[in-house]
Amino acid sequence: MKDSKFYILNKGLYFHSKTYKYGISIRLVVICCATLLCGCRQKPLQSDIQIPEGQYAQGFVLTQHDGYTKAVIFDPWEKGRVMQTYYLVSDLTDSALLPSADDGIIVRVPVHRLAATSCTHVGFLQAIGETRSLCGICSPKLVYTPIPKEDEGCADLGDAMQVNPERVLLTHPDAVMISTYAQGDGVRQYFEKTDIPIIYNNEWTESSPLARAEWIRLIGAFYDKQPLADSIFRSVEQQYNQLRQQVSEQVGEKRTLMAGNNFRGTWYMPSGKVYTGQLYRDAGADYYYQNDSTNGSIPLTIESVLLKFRNADVWVNSTARSMKELRQIDEKHTWFKAYETGEVYNFLRRSTDYGANDFWETAVVHPEQLLQDLVWVLYPDLLPADYEPRYTEKLE
């Protein structure tokens, strides 16, 4: 079909062609769209697409054009390869403004009904005032932010790793937002074979707090709220960098920090390359693995942790809620100086008994607030005397 274009409206997918002026069967549309979307997995490397100077996030690029916004999502599993290209258009009535979408799909914005597979997506929606657009989400009990209930039209889509496809289809979403966890991700492969447009939200693969937070700019574009999203992020960036600079200038001798817990014989510590590792560094902590470039967590034995962290001043990101519980989890936890001095903290202040934790939602969008909490743990004199931590609590 010559000069063909696919574009998505809020209530379905349509086919437009200069050669074929009339509609074609829904089955053919679905087949064509499935072929188009599946082709995303085979997209070539795009070394000519550059991350704009000053952008923290490495997983996407937004560019403005006359009548539309182009959004490119990179495959986190293969550097430089494009996962998907979107052409976000708010007005589909003027065909002269429709871009050529040979390398991607055209999506009408704003999105009105969204199915989401991760609670981290909710933090971004909350920030731009769009939680009401949720028509379905995985494991709603694990969502801390108030969202519509099931009887209000937000369906339970099952577990994030085993999404119920029938429930997703029954919600009639304009788009489904997913996080990809591997190249062979089953959830991703399933939705690539449907006619539902997929919004890839891979913020969790970014290595810095500001890079993760910057994905709000991408989410804002799908809701036609780019100015708002940009404003929110620039405020976050300014506050985060100001506090980081203050710590750098005013902290003399750094306090030592350890993190995590002993879990079934293995203690996982973040490397300096990952999100939490950089957060500890920005808070002015002396963290043993702050210069380690491992791409992920570092598995350690309890003996290795004792050797390197026995005398650490503070202990953060514990999974326990009390010192008693910490001791019950493992008696060896009592061998650390931070336990002896009572300097143990968790990130469970905003959490529920069901396991929902705002640390995975608004803290992703607002790392400046999380950074404040860590500075409060390490150097409370740098903050106002009445500062109340948002995500962090001290174990009693």
mmCIF file of C-alpha atoms in Angstrom:
data_model
loop_
_atom_site.group_PDB
_atom_site.id
_atom_site.type_symbol
_atom_site.label_atom_id
_atom_site.label_comp_id
_atom_site.label_asym_id
_atom_site.label_seq_id
_atom_site.Cartn_x
_atom_site.Cartn_y
_atom_site.Cartn_z
ATOM 1 C CA MET A 1 0.000 0.000 0.000
ATOM 2 C CA LYS A 2 1.626 3.151 -1.157
ATOM 3 C CA ASP A 3 1.910 6.203 1.109
ATOM 4 C CA SER A 4 0.192 4.383 3.968
ATOM 5 C CA LYS A 5 -0.140 5.777 7.480
ATOM 6 C CA PHE A 6 -1.344 4.296 10.748
ATOM 7 C CA TYR A 7 -2.787 6.545 13.357
ATOM 8 C CA ILE A 8 -4.557 5.987 16.641
ATOM 9 C CA LEU A 9 -7.657 7.785 17.849
ATOM 10 C CA ASN A 10 -8.986 7.653 21.379
ATOM 11 C CA LYS A 11 -11.492 4.939 20.506
ATOM 12 C CA GLY A 12 -9.627 2.822 18.011
ATOM 13 C CA LEU A 13 -7.090 2.438 15.250
ATOM 14 C CA TYR A 14 -7.746 3.610 11.715
ATOM 15 C CA PHE A 15 -6.033 3.155 8.396
ATOM 16 C CA HIS A 16 -5.332 6.072 6.076
ATOM 17 C CA SER A 17 -3.975 5.790 2.541
ATOM 18 C CA LYS A 18 -3.769 7.983 -0.531
ATOM 19 C CA THR A 19 -4.340 4.880 -2.639
ATOM 20 C CA TYR A 20 -7.218 3.341 -0.655
ATOM 21 C CA LYS A 21 -9.742 5.989 0.330
ATOM 22 C CA TYR A 22 -12.161 3.692 2.080
ATOM 23 C CA GLY A 23 -11.972 1.610 5.249
ATOM 24 C CA ILE A 24 -10.663 -1.913 5.365
ATOM 25 C CA SER A 25 -11.652 -4.766 7.643
ATOM 26 C CA ILE A 26 -10.827 -4.634 11.325
ATOM 27 C CA ARG A 27 -9.017 -7.962 11.008
ATOM 28 C CA LEU A 28 -6.682 -6.568 8.364
ATOM 29 C CA VAL A 29 -6.065 -3.481 10.478
ATOM 30 C CA VAL A 30 -5.118 -5.613 13.469
ATOM 31 C CA ILE A 31 -2.836 -7.805 11.372
ATOM 32 C CA CYS A 32 -1.135 -4.794 9.818
ATOM 33 C CA CYS A 33 -0.716 -3.100 13.179
ATOM 34 C CA ALA A 34 0.620 -6.252 14.806
ATOM 35 C CA THR A 35 3.166 -6.556 12.025
ATOM 36 C CA LEU A 36 4.147 -2.935 12.451
ATOM 37 C CA LEU A 37 4.521 -3.171 16.216
ATOM 38 C CA CYS A 38 6.369 -6.474 16.157
ATOM 39 C CA GLY A 39 8.814 -4.865 13.790
ATOM 40 C CA CYS A 40 9.873 -2.576 16.630
ATOM 41 C CA ARG A 41 11.978 -5.421 17.976
ATOM 42 C CA GLN A 42 14.021 -5.434 14.795
ATOM 43 C CA LYS A 43 14.644 -1.711 14.503
ATOM 44 C CA PRO A 44 18.199 -0.811 13.515
ATOM 45 C CA LEU A 45 20.679 1.095 15.586
ATOM 46 C CA GLN A 46 20.061 4.830 15.482
ATOM 47 C CA SER A 47 23.381 6.461 16.265
ATOM 48 C CA ASP A 48 22.207 9.691 14.610
ATOM 49 C CA ILE A 49 19.626 10.329 17.361
ATOM 50 C CA GLN A 50 21.438 12.289 20.052
ATOM 51 C CA ILE A 51 20.445 12.907 23.654
ATOM 52 C CA PRO A 52 20.018 16.710 23.982
ATOM 53 C CA GLU A 53 22.720 18.521 25.919
ATOM 54 C CA GLY A 54 21.689 18.986 29.528
ATOM 55 C CA GLN A 55 19.279 16.025 29.541
ATOM 56 C CA TYR A 56 19.835 13.467 32.288
ATOM 57 C CA ALA A 57 17.666 10.623 30.989
ATOM 58 C CA GLN A 58 19.305 8.363 28.431
ATOM 59 C CA GLY A 59 16.239 6.315 27.539
ATOM 60 C CA PHE A 60 14.220 8.750 25.450
ATOM 61 C CA VAL A 61 14.384 11.825 23.246
ATOM 62 C CA LEU A 62 11.610 14.361 22.623
ATOM 63 C CA THR A 63 11.692 16.757 19.681
ATOM 64 C CA GLN A 64 9.146 19.385 18.717
ATOM 65 C CA HIS A 65 7.931 19.742 15.129
ATOM 66 C CA ASP A 66 5.242 21.726 13.381
ATOM 67 C CA GLY A 67 1.990 20.128 14.501
ATOM 68 C CA TYR A 68 3.404 17.189 16.456
ATOM 69 C CA THR A 69 5.962 15.932 18.993
ATOM 70 C CA LYS A 70 8.308 13.081 18.126
ATOM 71 C CA ALA A 71 9.209 10.748 20.993
ATOM 72 C CA VAL A 72 11.913 8.102 20.565
ATOM 73 C CA ILE A 73 12.356 5.353 23.180
ATOM 74 C CA PHE A 74 15.684 3.516 23.220
ATOM 75 C CA ASP A 75 16.046 -0.178 24.002
ATOM 76 C CA PRO A 76 17.750 -0.368 27.435
ATOM 77 C CA TRP A 77 19.115 -3.802 26.582
ATOM 78 C CA GLU A 78 21.008 -2.786 23.449
ATOM 79 C CA LYS A 79 22.689 0.605 23.346
ATOM 80 C CA GLY A 80 21.564 2.829 20.490
ATOM 81 C CA ARG A 81 18.734 0.606 19.280
ATOM 82 C CA VAL A 82 15.292 2.206 19.068
ATOM 83 C CA MET A 83 12.489 0.384 20.879
ATOM 84 C CA GLN A 84 9.695 2.578 19.558
ATOM 85 C CA THR A 85 9.084 5.919 17.861
ATOM 86 C CA TYR A 86 5.896 7.876 18.480
ATOM 87 C CA TYR A 87 4.444 10.852 16.662
ATOM 88 C CA LEU A 88 2.172 12.603 19.161
ATOM 89 C CA VAL A 89 -0.510 14.635 17.436
ATOM 90 C CA SER A 90 -3.320 16.616 19.062
ATOM 91 C CA ASP A 91 -5.124 17.503 15.825
ATOM 92 C CA LEU A 92 -5.740 14.797 13.224
ATOM 93 C CA THR A 93 -8.167 16.813 11.107
ATOM 94 C CA ASP A 94 -5.478 18.513 9.010
ATOM 95 C CA SER A 95 -3.826 15.746 6.990
ATOM 96 C CA ALA A 96 -1.156 18.202 5.828
ATOM 97 C CA LEU A 97 0.207 18.270 9.385
ATOM 98 C CA LEU A 98 0.326 14.489 9.797
ATOM 99 C CA PRO A 99 3.940 13.327 9.869
ATOM 100 C CA SER A 100 5.276 10.407 7.894
ATOM 101 C CA ALA A 101 5.306 7.532 10.374
ATOM 102 C CA ASP A 102 7.185 4.874 8.461
ATOM 103 C CA ASP A 103 9.445 4.270 11.455
ATOM 104 C CA GLY A 104 6.809 4.402 14.196
ATOM 105 C CA ILE A 105 3.200 5.050 15.104
ATOM 106 C CA ILE A 106 1.025 8.144 15.290
ATOM 107 C CA VAL A 107 -0.817 8.602 18.578
ATOM 108 C CA ARG A 108 -3.504 11.148 19.239
ATOM 109 C CA VAL A 109 -2.976 13.090 22.455
ATOM 110 C CA PRO A 110 -4.022 13.578 25.145
ATOM 111 C CA VAL A 111 -4.504 9.977 26.233
ATOM 112 C CA HIS A 112 -7.812 9.654 28.111
ATOM 113 C CA ARG A 113 -7.765 6.014 29.253
ATOM 114 C CA LEU A 114 -4.531 4.369 30.353
ATOM 115 C CA ALA A 115 -3.796 0.838 31.552
ATOM 116 C CA ALA A 116 -0.582 0.675 33.598
ATOM 117 C CA THR A 117 1.504 -2.270 34.764
ATOM 118 C CA SER A 118 3.654 -0.675 37.501
ATOM 119 C CA CYS A 119 3.030 1.426 40.590
ATOM 120 C CA THR A 120 5.990 3.644 39.591
ATOM 121 C CA HIS A 121 3.870 4.960 36.727
ATOM 122 C CA VAL A 122 1.332 6.310 39.204
ATOM 123 C CA GLY A 123 3.786 8.791 40.687
ATOM 124 C CA PHE A 124 4.182 10.481 37.310
ATOM 125 C CA LEU A 125 0.421 10.541 36.700
ATOM 126 C CA GLN A 126 -0.180 12.025 40.134
ATOM 127 C CA ALA A 127 2.362 14.781 39.499
ATOM 128 C CA ILE A 128 0.589 15.963 36.340
ATOM 129 C CA GLY A 129 -2.915 15.446 37.738
ATOM 130 C CA GLU A 130 -3.894 12.458 35.600
ATOM 131 C CA THR A 131 -4.542 9.561 38.009
ATOM 132 C CA ARG A 132 -8.217 9.681 36.981
ATOM 133 C CA SER A 133 -7.195 8.489 33.518
ATOM 134 C CA LEU A 134 -6.299 5.059 34.916
ATOM 135 C CA CYS A 135 -8.718 2.435 33.647
ATOM 136 C CA GLY A 136 -6.634 -0.472 34.921
ATOM 137 C CA ILE A 137 -3.472 -1.222 36.871
ATOM 138 C CA CYS A 138 -1.559 -4.270 38.072
ATOM 139 C CA SER A 139 -1.746 -5.121 41.789
ATOM 140 C CA PRO A 140 -3.739 -2.060 42.908
ATOM 141 C CA LYS A 141 -3.173 -2.969 46.572
ATOM 142 C CA LEU A 142 0.505 -2.175 46.016
ATOM 143 C CA VAL A 143 -0.321 1.395 44.950
ATOM 144 C CA TYR A 144 0.106 4.001 47.701
ATOM 145 C CA THR A 145 -1.155 7.047 45.784
ATOM 146 C CA PRO A 146 -4.978 7.405 45.772
ATOM 147 C CA ILE A 147 -6.330 6.118 42.452
ATOM 148 C CA PRO A 148 -9.826 5.239 41.200
ATOM 149 C CA LYS A 149 -11.188 2.048 42.757
ATOM 150 C CA GLU A 150 -12.421 -0.937 40.766
ATOM 151 C CA ASP A 151 -16.060 0.112 41.124
ATOM 152 C CA GLU A 152 -14.999 3.519 39.793
ATOM 153 C CA GLY A 153 -13.689 2.023 36.577
ATOM 154 C CA CYS A 154 -10.064 1.083 37.375
ATOM 155 C CA ALA A 155 -9.663 -2.666 36.858
ATOM 156 C CA ASP A 156 -7.206 -4.997 38.586
ATOM 157 C CA LEU A 157 -4.986 -6.269 35.751
ATOM 158 C CA GLY A 158 -3.265 -8.985 37.767
ATOM 159 C CA ASP A 159 0.413 -9.264 38.597
ATOM 160 C CA ALA A 160 2.911 -7.081 36.717
ATOM 161 C CA MET A 161 4.859 -10.157 35.626
ATOM 162 C CA GLN A 162 1.699 -12.029 34.624
ATOM 163 C CA VAL A 163 -0.660 -9.391 33.289
ATOM 164 C CA ASN A 164 -4.178 -10.618 32.570
ATOM 165 C CA PRO A 165 -4.561 -9.710 28.862
ATOM 166 C CA GLU A 166 -8.319 -10.227 28.794
ATOM 167 C CA ARG A 167 -8.826 -7.704 31.581
ATOM 168 C CA VAL A 168 -6.640 -5.191 29.769
ATOM 169 C CA LEU A 169 -8.673 -5.544 26.577
ATOM 170 C CA LEU A 170 -11.942 -5.187 28.506
ATOM 171 C CA THR A 171 -10.858 -1.812 29.886
ATOM 172 C CA HIS A 172 -10.701 -0.412 26.315
ATOM 173 C CA PRO A 173 -7.570 1.651 26.975
ATOM 174 C CA ASP A 174 -6.240 4.271 24.601
ATOM 175 C CA ALA A 175 -2.776 2.949 25.509
ATOM 176 C CA VAL A 176 -1.037 0.591 27.908
ATOM 177 C CA MET A 177 2.064 1.697 29.798
ATOM 178 C CA ILE A 178 4.597 -1.015 30.561
ATOM 179 C CA SER A 179 8.093 -1.316 31.969
ATOM 180 C CA THR A 180 10.344 -3.779 30.154
ATOM 181 C CA TYR A 181 12.428 -6.098 32.300
ATOM 182 C CA ALA A 182 14.341 -8.059 29.644
ATOM 183 C CA GLN A 183 14.648 -8.401 25.890
ATOM 184 C CA GLY A 184 12.402 -11.456 25.985
ATOM 185 C CA ASP A 185 9.836 -9.831 28.281
ATOM 186 C CA GLY A 186 6.585 -11.790 27.888
ATOM 187 C CA VAL A 187 4.337 -8.825 28.734
ATOM 188 C CA ARG A 188 6.041 -6.712 26.104
ATOM 189 C CA GLN A 189 5.830 -9.454 23.486
ATOM 190 C CA TYR A 190 2.128 -9.978 24.123
ATOM 191 C CA PHE A 191 1.106 -6.348 23.758
ATOM 192 C CA GLU A 192 3.284 -5.910 20.680
ATOM 193 C CA LYS A 193 0.912 -8.366 18.994
ATOM 194 C CA THR A 194 -2.227 -6.349 19.752
ATOM 195 C CA ASP A 195 -3.583 -3.126 18.320
ATOM 196 C CA ILE A 196 -3.208 -1.335 21.676
ATOM 197 C CA PRO A 197 -0.435 1.268 21.515
ATOM 198 C CA ILE A 198 2.306 0.587 24.042
ATOM 199 C CA ILE A 199 3.960 3.384 25.983
ATOM 200 C CA TYR A 200 7.342 2.106 27.143
ATOM 201 C CA ASN A 201 8.246 3.593 30.524
ATOM 202 C CA ASN A 202 11.743 2.368 31.366
ATOM 203 C CA GLU A 203 12.663 4.989 33.943
ATOM 204 C CA TRP A 204 13.859 2.289 36.329
ATOM 205 C CA THR A 205 16.811 1.513 34.018
ATOM 206 C CA GLU A 206 18.266 5.012 34.464
ATOM 207 C CA SER A 207 21.316 5.289 36.717
ATOM 208 C CA SER A 208 20.687 8.614 38.446
ATOM 209 C CA PRO A 209 17.824 10.115 40.481
ATOM 210 C CA LEU A 210 17.385 13.084 38.141
ATOM 211 C CA ALA A 211 17.443 10.834 35.072
ATOM 212 C CA ARG A 212 14.576 8.765 36.474
ATOM 213 C CA ALA A 213 12.600 11.859 37.446
ATOM 214 C CA GLU A 214 13.016 13.341 33.960
ATOM 215 C CA TRP A 215 10.728 10.683 32.483
ATOM 216 C CA ILE A 216 7.876 12.913 33.633
ATOM 217 C CA ARG A 217 8.603 14.915 30.477
ATOM 218 C CA LEU A 218 7.809 11.880 28.325
ATOM 219 C CA ILE A 219 4.643 11.040 30.274
ATOM 220 C CA GLY A 220 3.553 14.668 30.061
ATOM 221 C CA ALA A 221 3.887 14.573 26.268
ATOM 222 C CA PHE A 222 1.337 11.752 25.989
ATOM 223 C CA TYR A 223 -1.111 13.863 27.991
ATOM 224 C CA ASP A 224 -0.374 17.009 25.982
ATOM 225 C CA LYS A 225 1.001 18.582 29.175
ATOM 226 C CA GLN A 226 4.618 19.151 28.227
ATOM 227 C CA PRO A 227 4.899 22.677 29.684
ATOM 228 C CA LEU A 228 3.592 21.449 33.060
ATOM 229 C CA ALA A 229 5.847 18.384 33.065
ATOM 230 C CA ASP A 230 8.895 20.439 32.091
ATOM 231 C CA SER A 231 8.130 22.951 34.855
ATOM 232 C CA ILE A 232 7.820 20.206 37.479
ATOM 233 C CA PHE A 233 11.084 18.613 36.428
ATOM 234 C CA ARG A 234 13.043 21.888 36.323
ATOM 235 C CA SER A 235 11.872 22.653 39.860
ATOM 236 C CA VAL A 236 12.971 19.184 41.004
ATOM 237 C CA GLU A 237 16.317 19.599 39.257
ATOM 238 C CA GLN A 238 16.962 23.012 40.820
ATOM 239 C CA GLN A 239 16.147 21.889 44.363
ATOM 240 C CA TYR A 240 18.110 18.656 44.033
ATOM 241 C CA ASN A 241 21.225 20.354 42.691
ATOM 242 C CA GLN A 242 21.052 23.153 45.259
ATOM 243 C CA LEU A 243 20.997 20.685 48.127
ATOM 244 C CA ARG A 244 23.731 18.566 46.554
ATOM 245 C CA GLN A 245 25.884 21.688 46.210
ATOM 246 C CA GLN A 246 25.184 22.689 49.803
ATOM 247 C CA VAL A 247 26.290 19.265 51.022
ATOM 248 C CA SER A 248 29.433 19.442 48.893
ATOM 249 C CA GLU A 249 30.375 22.862 50.262
ATOM 250 C CA GLN A 250 29.460 22.467 53.931
ATOM 251 C CA VAL A 251 30.211 18.860 54.840
ATOM 252 C CA GLY A 252 33.742 18.305 56.081
ATOM 253 C CA GLU A 253 34.328 14.817 57.454
ATOM 254 C CA LYS A 254 31.847 12.477 55.802
ATOM 255 C CA ARG A 255 29.839 9.941 57.768
ATOM 256 C CA THR A 256 30.048 6.327 56.644
ATOM 257 C CA LEU A 257 26.949 4.522 55.399
ATOM 258 C CA MET A 258 25.772 0.959 54.867
ATOM 259 C CA ALA A 259 22.518 -0.250 53.290
ATOM 260 C CA GLY A 260 20.169 -3.208 52.993
ATOM 261 C CA ASN A 261 19.794 -6.454 54.948
ATOM 262 C CA ASN A 262 21.004 -10.004 55.096
ATOM 263 C CA PHE A 263 18.467 -11.994 53.037
ATOM 264 C CA ARG A 264 18.785 -15.779 53.113
ATOM 265 C CA GLY A 265 22.538 -15.642 53.355
ATOM 266 C CA THR A 266 23.126 -12.915 50.766
ATOM 267 C CA TRP A 267 23.399 -9.167 51.350
ATOM 268 C CA TYR A 268 22.768 -6.991 48.304
ATOM 269 C CA MET A 269 24.499 -3.614 48.182
ATOM 270 C CA PRO A 270 23.980 -1.027 45.408
ATOM 271 C CA SER A 271 26.978 -0.130 43.288
ATOM 272 C CA GLY A 272 27.958 3.481 42.801
ATOM 273 C CA LYS A 273 26.576 3.311 39.259
ATOM 274 C CA VAL A 274 22.941 2.698 40.181
ATOM 275 C CA TYR A 275 20.207 5.010 41.389
ATOM 276 C CA THR A 276 20.613 4.567 45.149
ATOM 277 C CA GLY A 277 24.403 4.512 44.936
ATOM 278 C CA GLN A 278 24.408 7.970 43.376
ATOM 279 C CA LEU A 279 21.822 9.157 45.865
ATOM 280 C CA TYR A 280 24.125 8.183 48.753
ATOM 281 C CA ARG A 281 27.010 9.999 47.093
ATOM 282 C CA ASP A 282 24.950 13.141 46.485
ATOM 283 C CA ALA A 283 23.876 13.132 50.141
ATOM 284 C CA GLY A 284 27.538 13.321 51.146
ATOM 285 C CA ALA A 285 27.895 9.786 52.481
ATOM 286 C CA ASP A 286 31.165 7.911 52.598
ATOM 287 C CA TYR A 287 29.937 4.720 50.958
ATOM 288 C CA TYR A 288 32.366 1.884 50.321
ATOM 289 C CA TYR A 289 31.028 1.028 46.849
ATOM 290 C CA GLN A 290 30.482 4.603 45.668
ATOM 291 C CA ASN A 291 33.071 4.209 42.898
ATOM 292 C CA ASP A 292 32.123 0.677 41.914
ATOM 293 C CA SER A 293 30.832 0.543 38.324
ATOM 294 C CA THR A 294 28.909 -2.733 38.589
ATOM 295 C CA ASN A 295 25.658 -2.443 36.656
ATOM 296 C CA GLY A 296 23.292 -3.463 39.434
ATOM 297 C CA SER A 297 23.454 -4.685 43.012
ATOM 298 C CA ILE A 298 26.489 -6.406 44.478
ATOM 299 C CA PRO A 299 25.785 -9.748 46.230
ATOM 300 C CA LEU A 300 27.858 -10.156 49.401
ATOM 301 C CA THR A 301 28.293 -12.615 52.218
ATOM 302 C CA ILE A 302 27.640 -11.502 55.771
ATOM 303 C CA GLU A 303 31.372 -11.887 56.453
ATOM 304 C CA SER A 304 32.223 -9.491 53.632
ATOM 305 C CA VAL A 305 29.673 -6.948 54.868
ATOM 306 C CA LEU A 306 31.066 -7.148 58.399
ATOM 307 C CA LEU A 307 34.566 -6.619 57.090
ATOM 308 C CA LYS A 308 33.626 -3.472 55.154
ATOM 309 C CA PHE A 309 30.713 -2.021 57.128
ATOM 310 C CA ARG A 310 31.054 -3.157 60.735
ATOM 311 C CA ASN A 311 31.811 0.409 61.880
ATOM 312 C CA ALA A 312 29.547 2.323 59.504
ATOM 313 C CA ASP A 313 27.943 5.348 61.196
ATOM 314 C CA VAL A 314 24.461 4.893 59.728
ATOM 315 C CA TRP A 315 22.448 2.075 58.238
ATOM 316 C CA VAL A 316 19.744 2.949 55.687
ATOM 317 C CA ASN A 317 17.153 1.097 53.610
ATOM 318 C CA SER A 318 16.523 -1.563 56.197
ATOM 319 C CA THR A 319 13.412 -3.648 55.579
ATOM 320 C CA ALA A 320 12.598 -3.814 59.289
ATOM 321 C CA ARG A 321 10.233 -1.463 61.105
ATOM 322 C CA SER A 322 11.815 -1.820 64.547
ATOM 323 C CA MET A 323 15.114 -2.776 66.144
ATOM 324 C CA LYS A 324 13.411 -5.856 67.593
ATOM 325 C CA GLU A 325 12.265 -6.979 64.149
ATOM 326 C CA LEU A 326 15.739 -6.316 62.742
ATOM 327 C CA ARG A 327 17.237 -8.626 65.346
ATOM 328 C CA GLN A 328 14.583 -11.275 64.708
ATOM 329 C CA ILE A 329 15.354 -11.245 60.976
ATOM 330 C CA ASP A 330 18.975 -12.121 61.693
ATOM 331 C CA GLU A 331 20.896 -12.082 64.973
ATOM 332 C CA LYS A 332 24.014 -11.031 63.048
ATOM 333 C CA HIS A 333 22.410 -7.627 62.457
ATOM 334 C CA THR A 334 23.267 -6.798 66.065
ATOM 335 C CA TRP A 335 26.996 -7.023 65.299
ATOM 336 C CA PHE A 336 27.066 -3.675 63.515
ATOM 337 C CA LYS A 337 27.930 -0.347 65.118
ATOM 338 C CA ALA A 338 24.838 1.319 63.610
ATOM 339 C CA TYR A 339 22.645 -1.199 65.425
ATOM 340 C CA GLU A 340 24.469 -0.591 68.684
ATOM 341 C CA THR A 341 24.068 3.191 68.402
ATOM 342 C CA GLY A 342 20.500 3.056 67.099
ATOM 343 C CA GLU A 343 21.361 4.708 63.774
ATOM 344 C CA VAL A 344 19.216 2.425 61.598
ATOM 345 C CA TYR A 345 16.649 3.783 59.129
ATOM 346 C CA ASN A 346 14.158 2.466 56.591
ATOM 347 C CA PHE A 347 12.205 3.977 53.685
ATOM 348 C CA LEU A 348 8.834 2.773 54.967
ATOM 349 C CA ARG A 349 7.393 5.950 56.461
ATOM 350 C CA ARG A 350 4.781 6.197 53.693
ATOM 351 C CA SER A 351 3.743 2.567 53.295
ATOM 352 C CA THR A 352 0.796 0.280 54.025
ATOM 353 C CA ASP A 353 0.335 -3.152 55.549
ATOM 354 C CA TYR A 354 -0.413 -4.480 52.049
ATOM 355 C CA GLY A 355 3.080 -3.561 50.862
ATOM 356 C CA ALA A 356 2.340 -0.307 49.027
ATOM 357 C CA ASN A 357 5.190 2.175 49.448
ATOM 358 C CA ASP A 358 5.331 5.753 48.216
ATOM 359 C CA PHE A 359 9.106 5.341 47.936
ATOM 360 C CA TRP A 360 8.413 3.641 44.583
ATOM 361 C CA GLU A 361 5.953 6.295 43.429
ATOM 362 C CA THR A 362 6.338 9.976 44.302
ATOM 363 C CA ALA A 363 9.948 9.514 45.448
ATOM 364 C CA VAL A 364 10.851 8.585 41.872
ATOM 365 C CA VAL A 365 9.372 11.848 40.618
ATOM 366 C CA HIS A 366 10.712 13.893 43.542
ATOM 367 C CA PRO A 367 14.240 12.682 44.327
ATOM 368 C CA GLU A 368 14.957 16.082 45.898
ATOM 369 C CA GLN A 369 12.639 15.071 48.766
ATOM 370 C CA LEU A 370 14.389 11.729 49.142
ATOM 371 C CA LEU A 371 17.754 13.495 49.100
ATOM 372 C CA GLN A 372 16.530 15.755 51.906
ATOM 373 C CA ASP A 373 15.649 12.671 53.940
ATOM 374 C CA LEU A 374 19.140 11.226 53.515
ATOM 375 C CA VAL A 375 20.766 14.535 54.426
ATOM 376 C CA TRP A 376 18.545 14.555 57.535
ATOM 377 C CA VAL A 377 19.920 11.103 58.408
ATOM 378 C CA LEU A 378 23.548 12.042 57.791
ATOM 379 C CA TYR A 379 23.811 15.767 58.525
ATOM 380 C CA PRO A 380 20.619 17.035 60.206
ATOM 381 C CA ASP A 381 22.199 20.406 60.994
ATOM 382 C CA LEU A 382 22.066 21.281 57.278
ATOM 383 C CA LEU A 383 18.262 21.265 57.357
ATOM 384 C CA PRO A 384 15.747 23.294 59.376
ATOM 385 C CA ALA A 385 15.385 22.112 62.978
ATOM 386 C CA ASP A 386 11.709 21.223 62.411
ATOM 387 C CA TYR A 387 12.348 19.154 59.266
ATOM 388 C CA GLU A 388 10.076 16.112 59.051
ATOM 389 C CA PRO A 389 11.315 13.281 56.806
ATOM 390 C CA ARG A 390 8.900 12.196 54.124
ATOM 391 C CA TYR A 391 9.968 8.643 53.255
ATOM 392 C CA THR A 392 12.456 7.768 56.000
ATOM 393 C CA GLU A 393 11.906 6.699 59.586
ATOM 394 C CA LYS A 394 14.295 5.759 62.348
ATOM 395 C CA LEU A 395 13.891 2.310 63.829
ATOM 396 C CA GLU A 396 12.876 2.316 67.495
#
